[in-house]
């Protein structure tokens, strides 16, 4: 899952990036409204954390522009404490949720998880697919109850496929959602990671859809 953080407070931006990365996401950072708006318009993020008070373009305007252009990426806004009017304006502009500053990082993480869960149509942080169980809160993965060790890369790949269960996902889409914008992207490496992942989870769970990509599914028939 790939996220964008738009926050002009450099320290806070870094703290958010670090915490979100530790939680298993890849994170791009932006420090003003114009640049952030551009990134949100051009890159396929899974969710965006958007500060309201931003230089160049304020967060409400950024959000309104995206929504006018039919960009429906889930957005969590960061509002100033006691500014109830920001929360109302933000939600009306198309925000999916908000956190008031100062916040506990755990709250941001929980709200981001909830946004991703909702957009994937999942009811819980604990996702069970056959004998595989993935907990998006602890980032723990088990097979038949036994924990398996994944690299951060393998976890991100598995989490993306799990959130898009039964859908065919192209290599390009995986590259776009598993790497940040500075990464030298090569869709061939995806094959390598899928190969490694298949050795750690029930091998038939990730199906190759010839010419199209991959599909995580418990169904037996080929897709
Ligand atoms: Ca700010």
Coordinates of N, CA, C and O in Angstrom, one line a residue, residues 38-175:
X38 N -0.5 18.0 -7.0 CA 0.0 17.4 -8.2 C 0.3 15.9 -8.1 O -0.1 15.1 -8.9
X39 N 0.9 15.5 -7.0 CA 1.2 14.1 -6.7 C -0.1 13.3 -6.6 O -0.2 12.2 -7.2
X40 N -1.0 13.8 -5.9 CA -2.3 13.1 -5.7 C -3.0 12.9 -7.0 O -3.8 12.0 -7.1
X41 N -2.8 13.9 -7.9 CA -3.5 13.8 -9.2 C -2.8 12.8 -10.1 O -3.5 12.3 -11.0
X42 N -1.5 12.6 -10.0 CA -0.8 11.9 -11.0 C -0.3 10.5 -10.5 O 0.0 9.6 -11.3
X43 N -0.3 10.2 -9.2 CA 0.2 8.9 -8.7 C -1.0 8.2 -8.0 O -1.8 8.8 -7.4
X44 N -1.0 6.9 -8.2 CA -2.2 6.1 -7.7 C -2.0 5.7 -6.2 O -1.8 4.5 -5.9
X45 N -2.2 6.6 -5.3 CA -2.0 6.3 -3.9 C -3.2 5.5 -3.4 O -4.3 5.6 -3.9
X46 N -2.9 4.7 -2.3 CA -4.0 4.0 -1.7 C -4.7 4.8 -0.6 O -5.9 4.6 -0.3
X47 N -4.0 5.8 -0.1 CA -4.6 6.8 0.9 C -3.7 7.9 1.0 O -2.5 7.8 0.7
X48 N -4.3 9.1 1.4 CA -3.5 10.3 1.6 C -3.7 10.9 3.0 O -4.9 11.0 3.4
X49 N -2.6 11.4 3.6 CA -2.7 12.1 4.9 C -2.5 13.6 4.5 O -1.4 13.9 4.0
X50 N -3.5 14.4 4.7 CA -3.4 15.8 4.2 C -3.6 16.8 5.3 O -4.6 16.9 6.0
X51 N -2.6 17.7 5.5 CA -2.7 18.8 6.5 C -3.6 19.8 5.9 O -3.6 20.0 4.7
X52 N -4.3 20.6 6.7 CA -5.2 21.6 6.2 C -4.4 22.9 6.0 O -4.5 23.6 5.0
X53 N -3.6 23.3 7.0 CA -2.8 24.5 6.9 C -1.5 24.3 6.1 O -0.5 23.8 6.6
X54 N -1.5 24.6 4.8 CA -0.3 24.4 3.9 C 0.0 25.6 3.1 O -0.8 26.4 2.8
X55 N 1.3 25.8 2.8 CA 1.7 26.9 2.0 C 1.3 26.6 0.5 O 1.2 25.4 0.1
X56 N 1.2 27.6 -0.3 CA 0.9 27.6 -1.7 C -0.5 27.2 -2.0 O -1.2 27.9 -2.9
X57 N -1.1 26.2 -1.4 CA -2.5 25.9 -1.6 C -3.0 25.2 -0.3 O -2.3 24.3 0.1
X58 N -4.1 25.7 0.3 CA -4.5 25.1 1.6 C -5.1 23.7 1.3 O -5.5 23.4 0.2
X59 N -5.1 22.9 2.4 CA -5.5 21.5 2.2 C -7.0 21.4 1.8 O -7.3 20.5 1.0
X60 N -7.9 22.3 2.2 CA -9.3 22.2 1.7 C -9.3 22.4 0.2 O -10.0 21.6 -0.5
X61 N -8.6 23.4 -0.3 CA -8.6 23.6 -1.8 C -8.0 22.4 -2.5 O -8.5 22.0 -3.6
X62 N -7.0 21.8 -2.0 CA -6.3 20.7 -2.6 C -7.4 19.6 -2.7 O -7.6 19.0 -3.8
X63 N -8.1 19.3 -1.6 CA -9.1 18.2 -1.6 C -10.2 18.5 -2.5 O -10.7 17.6 -3.3
X64 N -10.7 19.8 -2.5 CA -11.8 20.1 -3.4 C -11.4 19.9 -4.9 O -12.2 19.4 -5.7
X65 N -10.2 20.3 -5.2 CA -9.8 20.1 -6.6 C -9.7 18.6 -7.0 O -10.2 18.2 -8.1
X66 N -9.2 17.8 -6.1 CA -9.1 16.4 -6.4 C -10.5 15.8 -6.6 O -10.8 15.1 -7.6
X67 N -11.4 16.2 -5.7 CA -12.8 15.6 -5.8 C -13.5 16.1 -7.0 O -14.3 15.3 -7.6
X68 N -13.3 17.3 -7.4 CA -13.9 17.8 -8.6 C -13.4 17.1 -9.8 O -14.1 16.9 -10.8
X69 N -12.1 16.6 -9.8 CA -11.6 15.9 -10.9 C -11.8 14.4 -10.7 O -11.1 13.6 -11.3
X70 N -12.7 14.0 -9.8 CA -13.1 12.6 -9.6 C -11.9 11.7 -9.1 O -11.9 10.5 -9.4
X71 N -11.0 12.3 -8.4 CA -10.0 11.5 -7.7 C -10.5 11.1 -6.3 O -10.8 12.0 -5.5
X72 N -10.8 9.8 -6.2 CA -11.5 9.3 -5.0 C -10.7 8.7 -4.0 O -11.2 7.9 -3.1
X73 N -9.3 8.9 -4.1 CA -8.4 8.2 -3.1 C -8.9 8.6 -1.7 O -9.2 9.8 -1.4
X74 N -8.9 7.7 -0.7 CA -9.3 8.0 0.7 C -8.3 9.0 1.3 O -7.1 8.9 1.1
X75 N -8.9 10.1 1.9 CA -8.1 11.1 2.5 C -8.4 11.3 4.0 O -9.6 11.4 4.4
X76 N -7.3 11.3 4.7 CA -7.4 11.6 6.2 C -6.8 13.0 6.4 O -5.7 13.3 6.0
X77 N -7.6 14.0 6.9 CA -7.1 15.3 7.0 C -6.6 15.5 8.5 O -7.1 14.9 9.4
X78 N -5.6 16.4 8.6 CA -5.0 16.8 9.9 C -5.5 18.2 10.2 O -5.2 19.1 9.4
X79 N -6.3 18.4 11.2 CA -6.8 19.7 11.5 C -6.2 20.2 12.8 O -5.7 19.5 13.6
X80 N -6.3 21.6 12.9 CA -5.9 22.2 14.2 C -6.8 21.9 15.3 O -8.0 21.7 15.0
X81 N -6.3 21.7 16.5 CA -7.2 21.5 17.6 C -8.2 22.6 17.8 O -7.8 23.8 17.6
X82 N -9.4 22.3 18.2 CA -10.4 23.3 18.5 C -10.9 24.0 17.3 O -11.7 24.9 17.4
X83 N -10.4 23.7 16.1 CA -11.0 24.3 14.9 C -12.1 23.4 14.3 O -11.9 22.8 13.3
X84 N -13.2 23.4 15.0 CA -14.3 22.5 14.5 C -14.7 22.8 13.1 O -15.1 22.0 12.3
X85 N -14.6 24.1 12.7 CA -15.0 24.5 11.4 C -14.1 23.9 10.3 O -14.6 23.6 9.2
X86 N -12.8 23.6 10.6 CA -11.9 22.9 9.7 C -12.4 21.5 9.4 O -12.3 21.0 8.3
X87 N -12.9 20.9 10.5 CA -13.3 19.5 10.4 C -14.5 19.4 9.5 O -14.6 18.6 8.6
X88 N -15.5 20.4 9.7 CA -16.7 20.4 8.9 C -16.3 20.7 7.4 O -16.8 20.0 6.5
X89 N -15.5 21.7 7.2 CA -15.1 22.1 5.9 C -14.4 20.9 5.2 O -14.6 20.7 4.0
X90 N -13.6 20.3 5.9 CA -12.8 19.2 5.4 C -13.7 18.0 5.0 O -13.5 17.4 3.9
X91 N -14.6 17.6 5.9 CA -15.4 16.5 5.6 C -16.3 16.9 4.4 O -16.6 16.0 3.5
X92 N -16.8 18.1 4.4 CA -17.7 18.5 3.2 C -16.9 18.6 1.9 O -17.5 18.4 0.8
X93 N -15.6 18.9 2.0 CA -14.8 18.9 0.8 C -14.5 17.6 0.3 O -13.9 17.4 -0.8
X94 N -14.8 16.5 1.1 CA -14.5 15.1 0.5 C -13.6 14.3 1.4 O -13.1 13.3 0.9
X95 N -13.2 14.8 2.6 CA -12.3 14.0 3.4 C -13.1 12.8 3.9 O -14.3 12.8 4.1
X96 N -12.4 11.7 4.1 CA -13.0 10.5 4.7 C -12.9 10.4 6.2 O -13.7 9.7 6.8
X97 N -12.0 11.1 6.7 CA -11.8 11.1 8.2 C -10.9 12.2 8.6 O -10.3 12.8 7.7
X98 N -10.8 12.5 9.9 CA -9.9 13.6 10.3 C -9.2 13.2 11.6 O -9.7 12.3 12.4
X99 N -8.1 13.8 11.9 CA -7.4 13.7 13.2 C -7.0 15.1 13.6 O -6.5 15.9 12.7
X100 N -7.3 15.5 14.8 CA -7.0 16.8 15.3 C -5.6 16.8 15.9 O -5.2 15.9 16.6
X101 N -4.8 17.9 15.6 CA -3.5 18.0 16.2 C -3.6 18.7 17.5 O -4.5 19.5 17.7
X102 N -2.7 18.3 18.5 CA -1.7 17.3 18.4 C -2.3 15.9 18.5 O -3.3 15.8 19.3
X103 N -1.8 14.9 17.9 CA -2.4 13.6 17.9 C -1.4 12.6 18.4 O -0.2 12.8 18.4
X104 N -1.9 11.4 18.8 CA -1.0 10.3 19.0 C -0.9 9.6 17.7 O -1.9 9.3 17.0
X105 N 0.3 9.2 17.4 CA 0.6 8.5 16.1 C -0.3 7.3 16.0 O -0.7 7.0 14.9
X106 N -0.5 6.6 17.1 CA -1.4 5.4 17.0 C -2.7 5.7 16.4 O -3.4 4.8 15.8
X107 N -3.2 6.9 16.7 CA -4.6 7.3 16.2 C -4.5 7.4 14.7 O -5.4 6.9 14.0
X108 N -3.5 8.1 14.2 CA -3.3 8.2 12.7 C -3.2 6.8 12.1 O -3.9 6.6 11.1
X109 N -2.4 6.0 12.7 CA -2.2 4.6 12.1 C -3.6 3.9 12.1 O -3.9 3.2 11.1
X110 N -4.3 4.0 13.2 CA -5.6 3.3 13.2 C -6.6 3.8 12.2 O -7.3 3.1 11.5
X111 N -6.6 5.1 12.0 CA -7.5 5.7 11.0 C -7.1 5.4 9.6 O -8.0 5.2 8.7
X112 N -5.8 5.3 9.3 CA -5.3 4.9 8.0 C -5.7 3.5 7.7 O -6.2 3.2 6.7
X113 N -5.5 2.6 8.7 CA -5.9 1.2 8.6 C -7.4 1.1 8.2 O -7.8 0.4 7.4
X114 N -8.2 1.9 8.9 CA -9.7 1.9 8.7 C -10.0 2.4 7.3 O -10.9 1.8 6.7
X115 N -9.3 3.4 6.8 CA -9.6 3.9 5.5 C -9.3 2.8 4.4 O -10.1 2.6 3.5
X116 N -8.1 2.2 4.6 CA -7.7 1.1 3.6 C -8.7 -0.1 3.7 O -9.0 -0.7 2.7
X117 N -9.1 -0.4 4.9 CA -10.0 -1.5 5.1 C -11.3 -1.2 4.4 O -11.8 -2.1 3.7
X118 N -11.8 -0.1 4.7 CA -13.1 0.3 4.1 C -13.0 0.3 2.6 O -13.9 -0.2 1.9
X119 N -12.0 0.9 2.0 CA -11.9 1.0 0.5 C -11.7 -0.4 -0.1 O -12.0 -0.6 -1.2
X120 N -11.2 -1.4 0.7 CA -11.1 -2.7 0.2 C -12.3 -3.6 0.5 O -12.4 -4.7 0.2
X121 N -13.3 -3.0 1.3 CA -14.5 -3.7 1.6 C -14.3 -4.8 2.7 O -15.0 -5.8 2.8
X122 N -13.2 -4.6 3.5 CA -12.9 -5.5 4.6 C -13.5 -5.1 5.9 O -13.6 -3.9 6.2
X123 N -13.9 -6.1 6.7 CA -14.6 -5.8 8.0 C -13.6 -5.7 9.1 O -13.9 -5.1 10.2
X124 N -12.5 -6.3 9.0 CA -11.6 -6.4 10.2 C -10.1 -6.2 9.7 O -9.8 -6.4 8.6
X125 N -9.3 -5.9 10.7 CA -7.8 -5.9 10.5 C -7.2 -7.2 10.2 O -6.1 -7.4 9.7
X126 N -7.9 -8.3 10.8 CA -7.4 -9.6 10.6 C -8.1 -10.3 9.4 O -9.3 -10.5 9.4
X127 N -7.3 -10.5 8.4 CA -7.9 -11.0 7.2 C -7.5 -12.5 7.0 O -6.3 -12.8 7.1
X128 N -8.5 -13.3 6.8 CA -8.3 -14.8 6.6 C -8.6 -15.2 5.2 O -9.7 -14.9 4.7
X129 N -7.6 -15.8 4.6 CA -7.8 -16.4 3.3 C -7.3 -17.8 3.3 O -6.1 -18.0 3.3
X130 N -8.2 -18.7 3.3 CA -7.8 -20.1 3.5 C -7.0 -20.3 4.8 O -7.5 -19.8 5.8
X131 N -5.9 -20.9 4.7 CA -5.1 -21.1 5.9 C -4.2 -19.9 6.3 O -3.5 -19.9 7.3
X132 N -4.2 -18.9 5.4 CA -3.4 -17.7 5.6 C -4.2 -16.6 6.4 O -5.4 -16.4 6.2
X133 N -3.4 -16.0 7.3 CA -4.1 -15.0 8.1 C -3.1 -13.8 8.2 O -1.9 -14.0 8.5
X134 N -3.6 -12.6 7.8 CA -2.8 -11.4 7.8 C -3.4 -10.4 8.7 O -4.6 -10.1 8.6
X135 N -2.6 -9.9 9.7 CA -3.1 -8.9 10.6 C -2.5 -7.5 10.2 O -1.3 -7.4 10.4
X136 N -3.3 -6.6 9.7 CA -2.8 -5.4 9.2 C -2.3 -4.4 10.4 O -1.6 -3.5 10.2
X137 N -2.8 -4.7 11.6 CA -2.4 -3.9 12.7 C -1.0 -4.3 13.2 O -0.1 -3.5 13.3
X138 N -0.8 -5.6 13.4 CA 0.5 -6.1 13.9 C 1.5 -6.4 12.8 O 2.7 -6.6 13.0
X139 N 1.0 -6.4 11.5 CA 1.7 -6.9 10.3 C 2.2 -8.3 10.5 O 3.2 -8.7 9.8
X140 N 1.5 -9.1 11.3 CA 1.8 -10.5 11.4 C 1.1 -11.3 10.4 O -0.1 -11.1 10.1
X141 N 1.8 -12.3 9.9 CA 1.2 -13.2 8.9 C 1.4 -14.7 9.5 O 2.5 -15.0 9.9
X142 N 0.3 -15.4 9.5 CA 0.4 -16.8 9.9 C -0.1 -17.7 8.8 O -1.0 -17.3 8.0
X143 N 0.4 -19.0 8.8 CA -0.2 -20.0 7.9 C -0.5 -21.2 8.8 O 0.4 -21.6 9.5
X144 N -1.7 -21.6 8.8 CA -2.2 -22.7 9.7 C -1.8 -22.3 11.2 O -1.4 -23.2 12.0
X145 N -1.9 -21.1 11.5 CA -1.6 -20.7 12.9 C -0.1 -20.4 13.2 O 0.2 -19.9 14.3
X146 N 0.8 -20.9 12.3 CA 2.2 -20.7 12.6 C 2.7 -19.4 12.0 O 2.4 -19.2 10.8
X147 N 3.4 -18.5 12.7 CA 3.9 -17.3 12.2 C 4.9 -17.5 11.0 O 5.7 -18.4 11.2
X148 N 4.8 -16.7 10.0 CA 5.9 -16.8 9.0 C 6.6 -15.5 8.9 O 6.0 -14.4 9.1
X149 N 7.8 -15.5 8.5 CA 8.7 -14.3 8.5 C 8.7 -13.8 7.1 O 9.1 -14.5 6.2
X150 N 8.3 -12.6 6.9 CA 8.4 -12.0 5.6 C 9.3 -10.7 5.7 O 9.3 -10.1 6.7
X151 N 10.0 -10.4 4.6 CA 10.7 -9.2 4.5 C 9.6 -8.1 4.3 O 8.5 -8.3 4.0
X152 N 10.0 -6.8 4.6 CA 9.0 -5.7 4.4 C 8.5 -5.7 3.0 O 7.3 -5.4 2.8
X153 N 9.3 -6.0 2.1 CA 8.9 -6.0 0.7 C 7.8 -7.1 0.4 O 6.8 -6.9 -0.2
X154 N 8.1 -8.3 0.9 CA 7.2 -9.4 0.7 C 5.9 -9.1 1.4 O 4.8 -9.4 0.9
X155 N 6.0 -8.5 2.6 CA 4.7 -8.1 3.3 C 3.9 -7.2 2.5 O 2.7 -7.3 2.4
X156 N 4.5 -6.2 2.0 CA 3.8 -5.1 1.2 C 3.1 -5.8 0.0 O 1.9 -5.5 -0.3
X157 N 3.8 -6.7 -0.7 CA 3.2 -7.4 -1.8 C 2.0 -8.2 -1.4 O 0.9 -8.1 -2.0
X158 N 2.2 -9.0 -0.3 CA 1.1 -9.8 0.1 C -0.1 -9.0 0.6 O -1.2 -9.2 0.3
X159 N 0.2 -7.9 1.4 CA -0.9 -7.0 1.9 C -1.7 -6.4 0.7 O -2.9 -6.4 0.8
X160 N -1.0 -6.0 -0.3 CA -1.7 -5.4 -1.5 C -2.6 -6.5 -2.1 O -3.8 -6.2 -2.4
X161 N -2.1 -7.7 -2.4 CA -2.9 -8.7 -3.0 C -4.1 -9.1 -2.1 O -5.2 -9.3 -2.6
X162 N -3.8 -9.2 -0.8 CA -4.9 -9.6 0.1 C -6.0 -8.5 0.1 O -7.2 -8.8 0.1
X163 N -5.6 -7.2 0.1 CA -6.6 -6.2 0.0 C -7.4 -6.1 -1.3 O -8.4 -5.4 -1.5
X164 N -6.8 -6.9 -2.3 CA -7.5 -6.9 -3.6 C -7.8 -8.4 -4.0 O -7.6 -8.7 -5.2
X165 N -8.2 -9.1 -3.0 CA -8.4 -10.6 -3.2 C -9.4 -10.8 -4.4 O -10.3 -10.0 -4.6
X166 N -9.1 -11.8 -5.2 CA -9.9 -12.3 -6.3 C -9.9 -11.3 -7.5 O -10.7 -11.4 -8.4
X167 N -9.1 -10.3 -7.4 CA -8.9 -9.3 -8.5 C -7.6 -9.6 -9.2 O -6.6 -9.9 -8.6
X168 N -7.6 -9.4 -10.5 CA -6.4 -9.6 -11.3 C -5.6 -8.3 -11.2 O -6.1 -7.2 -11.5
X169 N -4.3 -8.4 -10.7 CA -3.5 -7.2 -10.5 C -2.3 -7.3 -11.4 O -1.6 -8.2 -11.4
X170 N -2.1 -6.3 -12.2 CA -1.0 -6.3 -13.2 C 0.3 -6.0 -12.5 O 0.3 -5.4 -11.4
X171 N 1.4 -6.4 -13.1 CA 2.7 -6.1 -12.6 C 2.9 -4.6 -12.4 O 3.5 -4.1 -11.4
X172 N 2.4 -3.8 -13.4 CA 2.6 -2.4 -13.4 C 1.9 -1.8 -12.1 O 2.4 -0.9 -11.4
X173 N 0.7 -2.3 -11.9 CA -0.1 -1.8 -10.7 C 0.7 -2.1 -9.4 O 0.8 -1.3 -8.5
X174 N 1.2 -3.3 -9.4 CA 2.0 -3.7 -8.2 C 3.2 -2.8 -8.0 O 3.5 -2.3 -6.9
X175 N 3.9 -2.5 -9.1 CA 5.1 -1.6 -9.0 C 4.6 -0.3 -8.5 O 5.3 0.3 -7.6

